[in-house]
Amino acid sequence: MFSENEIATMLEIPAIQEATIAIKKKFIEQEVSMLDVSDHDFLSLIMMTPAIGVALANGSISLFEELALNKMARKMSKGGYFLKVDPVAHAMKFVISSYDVWEAEFFEVIKICMKATFTKEQVMNGTPSAIDDPIQRFARDLMTVPYIFVRFLSTMVLNDESDIVEQRSISKVEFDKIMDIGDKMGLKEIPVFKSFCDTFNVK
């Protein structure tokens, strides 16, 4: 996942700032008129869209998933909100209730963020490792892509990115959702994304 400082740095990029402000305005007008959220925190919310989508894949969000999503929200929100309601976690409730309505538009903003922070050549030119073990192969392949791409990739799991290199048991509907997100975000042809998908044990 992204840190608070990384969200702030991305928001300084004009294309990202413009896209964030536009979709935030639309979200408030159409979803929750009284929502008080900064541009920084709204971009954080947008970055959580893949994780929310995977969490919702089974039809509902478990307590573990809710806690993990709240932890992700607190890490990216501006200023820290340990003693009061986190604005990202608060806004996330509205996204969860209307996820199908906002998923595509939020993904478009994420794609703008990716385009503004790395080039397709940087993630396509690496030669996939020939290591047989999928975990070791993914760990090696991660070293061939920009750091910021690893951050985008880690938003698809509810663990810290320090735990991204591990084998996870996952339901077929969750795995299908990850593949769907990868398709919608233009990641499916990227070698390291394929390596990432190979690390999942689909139940």
mmCIF file of C-alpha atoms in Angstrom:
data_model
loop_
_atom_site.group_PDB
_atom_site.id
_atom_site.type_symbol
_atom_site.label_atom_id
_atom_site.label_comp_id
_atom_site.label_asym_id
_atom_site.label_seq_id
_atom_site.Cartn_x
_atom_site.Cartn_y
_atom_site.Cartn_z
ATOM 1 C CA MET A 1 0.000 0.000 0.000
ATOM 2 C CA PHE A 2 1.039 3.638 -0.258
ATOM 3 C CA SER A 3 2.282 5.829 2.570
ATOM 4 C CA GLU A 4 0.842 9.221 3.447
ATOM 5 C CA ASN A 5 3.902 10.932 1.925
ATOM 6 C CA GLU A 6 3.604 8.982 -1.327
ATOM 7 C CA ILE A 7 -0.051 9.988 -1.694
ATOM 8 C CA ALA A 8 0.917 13.624 -1.059
ATOM 9 C CA THR A 9 3.713 13.438 -3.643
ATOM 10 C CA MET A 10 1.436 11.961 -6.299
ATOM 11 C CA LEU A 11 -1.173 14.627 -5.640
ATOM 12 C CA GLU A 12 1.418 17.272 -6.576
ATOM 13 C CA ILE A 13 1.373 15.937 -10.150
ATOM 14 C CA PRO A 14 -1.097 18.149 -12.087
ATOM 15 C CA ALA A 15 -2.784 15.327 -14.038
ATOM 16 C CA ILE A 16 -3.408 13.346 -10.839
ATOM 17 C CA GLN A 17 -4.611 16.378 -8.913
ATOM 18 C CA GLU A 18 -7.027 17.337 -11.693
ATOM 19 C CA ALA A 19 -8.472 13.830 -11.984
ATOM 20 C CA THR A 20 -8.819 13.489 -8.194
ATOM 21 C CA ILE A 21 -10.629 16.798 -7.768
ATOM 22 C CA ALA A 22 -13.028 16.030 -10.635
ATOM 23 C CA ILE A 23 -14.063 12.579 -9.395
ATOM 24 C CA LYS A 24 -14.248 13.793 -5.778
ATOM 25 C CA LYS A 25 -16.694 16.524 -6.818
ATOM 26 C CA LYS A 26 -18.813 13.992 -8.715
ATOM 27 C CA PHE A 27 -18.740 11.493 -5.835
ATOM 28 C CA ILE A 28 -19.892 14.091 -3.305
ATOM 29 C CA GLU A 29 -22.641 15.366 -5.603
ATOM 30 C CA GLN A 30 -23.997 11.915 -6.452
ATOM 31 C CA GLU A 31 -23.197 9.795 -3.403
ATOM 32 C CA VAL A 32 -22.969 11.789 -0.160
ATOM 33 C CA SER A 33 -23.464 15.541 -0.224
ATOM 34 C CA MET A 34 -22.241 16.158 3.327
ATOM 35 C CA LEU A 35 -18.938 14.285 2.959
ATOM 36 C CA ASP A 36 -16.014 16.357 4.247
ATOM 37 C CA VAL A 37 -12.809 14.873 2.813
ATOM 38 C CA SER A 38 -9.584 16.454 1.552
ATOM 39 C CA ASP A 39 -8.156 15.857 -1.926
ATOM 40 C CA HIS A 40 -5.334 13.878 -0.285
ATOM 41 C CA ASP A 41 -7.726 11.585 1.558
ATOM 42 C CA PHE A 42 -9.926 11.130 -1.489
ATOM 43 C CA LEU A 43 -6.940 9.991 -3.546
ATOM 44 C CA SER A 44 -6.145 7.569 -0.721
ATOM 45 C CA LEU A 45 -9.700 6.254 -0.988
ATOM 46 C CA ILE A 46 -9.312 5.804 -4.744
ATOM 47 C CA MET A 47 -6.094 3.819 -4.190
ATOM 48 C CA MET A 48 -8.013 1.458 -1.911
ATOM 49 C CA THR A 49 -10.453 0.526 -4.684
ATOM 50 C CA PRO A 50 -8.646 -2.707 -5.716
ATOM 51 C CA ALA A 51 -8.447 -3.956 -2.113
ATOM 52 C CA ILE A 52 -12.114 -3.109 -1.527
ATOM 53 C CA GLY A 53 -13.045 -4.961 -4.722
ATOM 54 C CA VAL A 54 -11.178 -8.104 -3.680
ATOM 55 C CA ALA A 55 -12.677 -7.928 -0.179
ATOM 56 C CA LEU A 56 -16.174 -7.694 -1.687
ATOM 57 C CA ALA A 57 -15.614 -10.555 -4.135
ATOM 58 C CA ASN A 58 -17.270 -13.084 -1.829
ATOM 59 C CA GLY A 59 -20.330 -10.879 -1.422
ATOM 60 C CA SER A 60 -19.536 -9.394 1.982
ATOM 61 C CA ILE A 61 -16.570 -8.061 3.944
ATOM 62 C CA SER A 62 -15.352 -10.136 6.896
ATOM 63 C CA LEU A 63 -14.220 -8.626 10.204
ATOM 64 C CA PHE A 64 -10.594 -9.385 9.299
ATOM 65 C CA GLU A 65 -10.994 -7.647 5.943
ATOM 66 C CA GLU A 66 -12.678 -4.653 7.564
ATOM 67 C CA LEU A 67 -9.831 -4.282 10.063
ATOM 68 C CA ALA A 68 -7.242 -4.611 7.293
ATOM 69 C CA LEU A 69 -9.010 -2.000 5.158
ATOM 70 C CA ASN A 70 -9.189 0.398 8.109
ATOM 71 C CA LYS A 71 -5.477 -0.094 8.729
ATOM 72 C CA MET A 72 -4.777 0.670 5.069
ATOM 73 C CA ALA A 73 -6.938 3.800 5.275
ATOM 74 C CA ARG A 74 -5.121 5.080 8.362
ATOM 75 C CA LYS A 75 -1.716 4.563 6.769
ATOM 76 C CA MET A 76 -2.575 6.702 3.743
ATOM 77 C CA SER A 77 -4.781 9.391 5.323
ATOM 78 C CA LYS A 78 -3.265 12.785 5.979
ATOM 79 C CA GLY A 79 -2.175 13.566 9.511
ATOM 80 C CA GLY A 80 -3.188 10.407 11.368
ATOM 81 C CA TYR A 81 -6.526 9.847 13.060
ATOM 82 C CA PHE A 82 -5.872 7.345 15.823
ATOM 83 C CA LEU A 83 -8.074 9.135 18.365
ATOM 84 C CA LYS A 84 -10.903 10.119 16.037
ATOM 85 C CA VAL A 85 -12.749 8.900 12.943
ATOM 86 C CA ASP A 86 -10.440 8.497 9.956
ATOM 87 C CA PRO A 87 -11.922 10.388 6.963
ATOM 88 C CA VAL A 88 -10.736 7.745 4.486
ATOM 89 C CA ALA A 89 -12.282 4.918 6.525
ATOM 90 C CA HIS A 90 -15.491 6.954 6.839
ATOM 91 C CA ALA A 91 -15.703 7.644 3.084
ATOM 92 C CA MET A 92 -14.843 4.011 2.354
ATOM 93 C CA LYS A 93 -18.230 2.942 3.755
ATOM 94 C CA PHE A 94 -19.991 4.816 0.960
ATOM 95 C CA VAL A 95 -17.729 3.250 -1.682
ATOM 96 C CA ILE A 96 -18.438 -0.224 -0.295
ATOM 97 C CA SER A 97 -22.192 0.323 -0.486
ATOM 98 C CA SER A 98 -21.971 1.557 -4.106
ATOM 99 C CA TYR A 99 -18.821 -0.195 -5.301
ATOM 100 C CA ASP A 100 -20.181 -1.240 -8.705
ATOM 101 C CA VAL A 101 -21.121 2.370 -9.438
ATOM 102 C CA TRP A 102 -17.665 3.827 -8.777
ATOM 103 C CA GLU A 103 -15.200 1.035 -9.541
ATOM 104 C CA ALA A 104 -14.624 1.887 -13.222
ATOM 105 C CA GLU A 105 -14.239 5.623 -12.638
ATOM 106 C CA PHE A 106 -11.875 5.148 -9.711
ATOM 107 C CA PHE A 107 -9.803 2.705 -11.781
ATOM 108 C CA GLU A 108 -9.480 5.376 -14.470
ATOM 109 C CA VAL A 109 -7.898 7.692 -11.891
ATOM 110 C CA ILE A 110 -5.534 4.913 -10.788
ATOM 111 C CA LYS A 111 -4.528 4.426 -14.429
ATOM 112 C CA ILE A 112 -3.765 8.152 -14.654
ATOM 113 C CA CYS A 113 -1.626 7.804 -11.528
ATOM 114 C CA MET A 114 0.266 4.876 -13.040
ATOM 115 C CA LYS A 115 0.832 6.677 -16.334
ATOM 116 C CA ALA A 116 2.176 9.709 -14.460
ATOM 117 C CA THR A 117 4.608 7.762 -12.255
ATOM 118 C CA PHE A 118 6.144 5.073 -14.509
ATOM 119 C CA THR A 119 6.228 4.070 -18.157
ATOM 120 C CA LYS A 120 4.882 0.863 -19.647
ATOM 121 C CA GLU A 121 8.359 0.113 -20.999
ATOM 122 C CA GLN A 122 9.742 0.081 -17.453
ATOM 123 C CA VAL A 123 7.468 -2.797 -16.475
ATOM 124 C CA MET A 124 7.359 -4.666 -19.782
ATOM 125 C CA ASN A 125 11.051 -4.872 -20.646
ATOM 126 C CA GLY A 126 12.143 -7.026 -17.746
ATOM 127 C CA THR A 127 12.858 -10.673 -18.581
ATOM 128 C CA PRO A 128 10.850 -12.998 -16.316
ATOM 129 C CA SER A 129 12.935 -15.134 -14.025
ATOM 130 C CA ALA A 130 13.330 -18.817 -14.918
ATOM 131 C CA ILE A 131 13.142 -19.895 -11.255
ATOM 132 C CA ASP A 132 10.677 -22.753 -10.785
ATOM 133 C CA ASP A 133 9.412 -21.816 -7.346
ATOM 134 C CA PRO A 134 6.632 -19.203 -7.855
ATOM 135 C CA ILE A 135 7.414 -17.284 -4.657
ATOM 136 C CA GLN A 136 11.119 -17.012 -5.416
ATOM 137 C CA ARG A 137 10.348 -16.162 -9.032
ATOM 138 C CA PHE A 138 7.990 -13.349 -8.008
ATOM 139 C CA ALA A 139 10.524 -11.999 -5.499
ATOM 140 C CA ARG A 140 13.179 -11.873 -8.226
ATOM 141 C CA ASP A 141 10.802 -10.349 -10.793
ATOM 142 C CA LEU A 142 9.841 -7.580 -8.350
ATOM 143 C CA MET A 143 13.437 -6.382 -8.503
ATOM 144 C CA THR A 144 13.078 -5.595 -12.207
ATOM 145 C CA VAL A 145 10.227 -3.070 -11.882
ATOM 146 C CA PRO A 146 10.050 0.454 -10.413
ATOM 147 C CA TYR A 147 9.390 0.778 -6.686
ATOM 148 C CA ILE A 148 6.163 2.690 -7.319
ATOM 149 C CA PHE A 149 4.774 -0.211 -9.370
ATOM 150 C CA VAL A 150 5.245 -2.511 -6.368
ATOM 151 C CA ARG A 151 3.125 -0.053 -4.377
ATOM 152 C CA PHE A 152 0.326 -0.240 -6.941
ATOM 153 C CA LEU A 153 0.534 -4.034 -6.984
ATOM 154 C CA SER A 154 0.372 -4.243 -3.185
ATOM 155 C CA THR A 155 -3.005 -2.455 -3.132
ATOM 156 C CA MET A 156 -4.576 -5.708 -4.325
ATOM 157 C CA VAL A 157 -3.797 -7.534 -1.078
ATOM 158 C CA LEU A 158 -4.786 -6.680 2.468
ATOM 159 C CA ASN A 159 -1.296 -7.160 3.860
ATOM 160 C CA ASP A 160 1.575 -4.718 4.120
ATOM 161 C CA GLU A 161 3.746 -4.774 1.023
ATOM 162 C CA SER A 162 6.503 -6.271 3.185
ATOM 163 C CA ASP A 163 4.375 -9.442 3.079
ATOM 164 C CA ILE A 164 3.557 -9.290 -0.612
ATOM 165 C CA VAL A 165 6.111 -12.017 -1.414
ATOM 166 C CA GLU A 166 4.356 -15.007 0.066
ATOM 167 C CA GLN A 167 1.941 -17.707 -0.949
ATOM 168 C CA ARG A 168 -1.681 -16.992 -0.074
ATOM 169 C CA SER A 169 -4.710 -19.229 -0.114
ATOM 170 C CA ILE A 170 -7.495 -17.448 -1.925
ATOM 171 C CA SER A 171 -10.979 -18.353 -3.110
ATOM 172 C CA LYS A 172 -11.650 -18.639 -6.819
ATOM 173 C CA VAL A 173 -13.986 -15.640 -6.769
ATOM 174 C CA GLU A 174 -11.288 -13.521 -5.086
ATOM 175 C CA PHE A 175 -8.685 -14.686 -7.599
ATOM 176 C CA ASP A 176 -11.058 -13.984 -10.477
ATOM 177 C CA LYS A 177 -11.561 -10.487 -9.069
ATOM 178 C CA ILE A 178 -7.796 -9.891 -8.978
ATOM 179 C CA MET A 179 -7.586 -10.989 -12.609
ATOM 180 C CA ASP A 180 -10.531 -8.724 -13.458
ATOM 181 C CA ILE A 181 -8.845 -5.777 -11.739
ATOM 182 C CA GLY A 182 -5.606 -6.548 -13.541
ATOM 183 C CA ASP A 183 -7.483 -6.521 -16.833
ATOM 184 C CA LYS A 184 -9.272 -3.247 -16.101
ATOM 185 C CA MET A 185 -6.061 -1.556 -14.960
ATOM 186 C CA GLY A 186 -4.057 -2.796 -17.944
ATOM 187 C CA LEU A 187 -1.777 -5.073 -15.921
ATOM 188 C CA LYS A 188 -2.495 -8.554 -17.303
ATOM 189 C CA GLU A 189 0.292 -8.506 -19.901
ATOM 190 C CA ILE A 190 2.941 -7.245 -17.485
ATOM 191 C CA PRO A 191 5.340 -10.100 -16.593
ATOM 192 C CA VAL A 192 5.569 -9.288 -12.885
ATOM 193 C CA PHE A 193 1.764 -9.225 -12.604
ATOM 194 C CA LYS A 194 1.689 -12.738 -14.042
ATOM 195 C CA SER A 195 4.328 -13.780 -11.507
ATOM 196 C CA PHE A 196 2.225 -12.177 -8.770
ATOM 197 C CA CYS A 197 -0.831 -14.194 -9.793
ATOM 198 C CA ASP A 198 1.210 -17.403 -9.749
ATOM 199 C CA THR A 199 1.834 -16.970 -6.013
ATOM 200 C CA PHE A 200 -1.819 -17.571 -5.129
ATOM 201 C CA ASN A 201 -3.117 -20.948 -4.051
ATOM 202 C CA VAL A 202 -6.648 -20.932 -5.443
ATOM 203 C CA LYS A 203 -9.038 -22.928 -3.267
#
